[in-house]
Amino acid sequence: MPLATLKSFPHPTPHTPHPTPHTPHPTPHFPITPSPHHPTPHTPHPNQRCSNLRLARDIE
């Protein structure tokens, strides 16, 4: 399945180092809204799809 994601997104490389700084971000975001707030700011992101795919796999 990871192959399909890479095929759809030609910029998976820059997305790898991004998750690192994004990890500490959820902490301050959680107090505002646990789940409903997270997907909102992630939508406008250029890698929203990449993140969504990763989230879906994480949930499963």
PDB file of C-alpha atoms in Angstrom:
ATOM      1  CA  MET A   1       0.000   0.000   0.000  1.00  0.00           C
ATOM      2  CA  PRO A   2       2.853   2.424   0.749  1.00  0.00           C
ATOM      3  CA  LEU A   3       3.779   2.243  -2.925  1.00  0.00           C
ATOM      4  CA  ALA A   4       0.424   3.661  -3.970  1.00  0.00           C
ATOM      5  CA  THR A   5       0.895   6.573  -1.577  1.00  0.00           C
ATOM      6  CA  LEU A   6       4.353   7.312  -2.942  1.00  0.00           C
ATOM      7  CA  LYS A   7       3.026   7.120  -6.491  1.00  0.00           C
ATOM      8  CA  SER A   8       0.279   9.605  -5.697  1.00  0.00           C
ATOM      9  CA  PHE A   9       2.704  11.912  -3.928  1.00  0.00           C
ATOM     10  CA  PRO A  10       6.020  12.701  -5.600  1.00  0.00           C
ATOM     11  CA  HIS A  11       7.139  14.639  -2.500  1.00  0.00           C
ATOM     12  CA  PRO A  12       7.165  11.911   0.156  1.00  0.00           C
ATOM     13  CA  THR A  13      10.775  12.659   0.975  1.00  0.00           C
ATOM     14  CA  PRO A  14      10.163  16.137   2.429  1.00  0.00           C
ATOM     15  CA  HIS A  15       7.181  14.772   4.301  1.00  0.00           C
ATOM     16  CA  THR A  16       9.331  12.360   6.265  1.00  0.00           C
ATOM     17  CA  PRO A  17      11.306  14.977   8.207  1.00  0.00           C
ATOM     18  CA  HIS A  18       8.152  16.985   8.700  1.00  0.00           C
ATOM     19  CA  PRO A  19       6.387  14.533  11.066  1.00  0.00           C
ATOM     20  CA  THR A  20       9.125  15.137  13.592  1.00  0.00           C
ATOM     21  CA  PRO A  21       8.242  18.786  14.310  1.00  0.00           C
ATOM     22  CA  HIS A  22       4.569  17.981  13.958  1.00  0.00           C
ATOM     23  CA  THR A  23       4.668  15.579  16.882  1.00  0.00           C
ATOM     24  CA  PRO A  24       5.196  18.246  19.557  1.00  0.00           C
ATOM     25  CA  HIS A  25       2.542  20.365  17.899  1.00  0.00           C
ATOM     26  CA  PRO A  26      -0.417  18.081  18.706  1.00  0.00           C
ATOM     27  CA  THR A  27       0.216  18.705  22.380  1.00  0.00           C
ATOM     28  CA  PRO A  28      -0.884  22.373  22.373  1.00  0.00           C
ATOM     29  CA  HIS A  29      -3.575  21.599  19.821  1.00  0.00           C
ATOM     30  CA  PHE A  30      -5.179  18.888  21.897  1.00  0.00           C
ATOM     31  CA  PRO A  31      -6.414  21.199  24.660  1.00  0.00           C
ATOM     32  CA  ILE A  32      -8.321  23.240  22.085  1.00  0.00           C
ATOM     33  CA  THR A  33     -10.042  20.268  20.491  1.00  0.00           C
ATOM     34  CA  PRO A  34      -9.045  16.584  20.627  1.00  0.00           C
ATOM     35  CA  SER A  35     -10.046  15.417  17.142  1.00  0.00           C
ATOM     36  CA  PRO A  36     -12.256  17.955  15.359  1.00  0.00           C
ATOM     37  CA  HIS A  37      -9.546  20.596  15.559  1.00  0.00           C
ATOM     38  CA  HIS A  38      -6.732  18.426  14.253  1.00  0.00           C
ATOM     39  CA  PRO A  39      -8.224  17.588  10.843  1.00  0.00           C
ATOM     40  CA  THR A  40      -9.162  21.222  10.268  1.00  0.00           C
ATOM     41  CA  PRO A  41      -5.615  22.683  10.268  1.00  0.00           C
ATOM     42  CA  HIS A  42      -4.345  19.643   8.400  1.00  0.00           C
ATOM     43  CA  THR A  43      -6.747  20.109   5.486  1.00  0.00           C
ATOM     44  CA  PRO A  44      -5.149  23.302   4.136  1.00  0.00           C
ATOM     45  CA  HIS A  45      -1.767  21.615   4.291  1.00  0.00           C
ATOM     46  CA  PRO A  46      -0.307  20.617   0.897  1.00  0.00           C
ATOM     47  CA  ASN A  47       0.302  17.136   2.292  1.00  0.00           C
ATOM     48  CA  GLN A  48      -3.209  16.858   3.682  1.00  0.00           C
ATOM     49  CA  ARG A  49      -3.768  13.781   1.576  1.00  0.00           C
ATOM     50  CA  CYS A  50      -0.510  12.206   2.639  1.00  0.00           C
ATOM     51  CA  SER A  51      -1.379  12.892   6.270  1.00  0.00           C
ATOM     52  CA  ASN A  52      -4.920  11.601   5.839  1.00  0.00           C
ATOM     53  CA  LEU A  53      -3.640   8.374   4.353  1.00  0.00           C
ATOM     54  CA  ARG A  54      -1.171   7.975   7.178  1.00  0.00           C
ATOM     55  CA  LEU A  55      -3.826   8.758   9.768  1.00  0.00           C
ATOM     56  CA  ALA A  56      -6.221   6.247   8.256  1.00  0.00           C
ATOM     57  CA  ARG A  57      -3.537   3.575   8.401  1.00  0.00           C
ATOM     58  CA  ASP A  58      -2.692   4.545  11.963  1.00  0.00           C
ATOM     59  CA  ILE A  59      -6.323   4.263  13.018  1.00  0.00           C
ATOM     60  CA  GLU A  60      -6.666   0.871  11.378  1.00  0.00           C
TER      61      GLU A  60
END
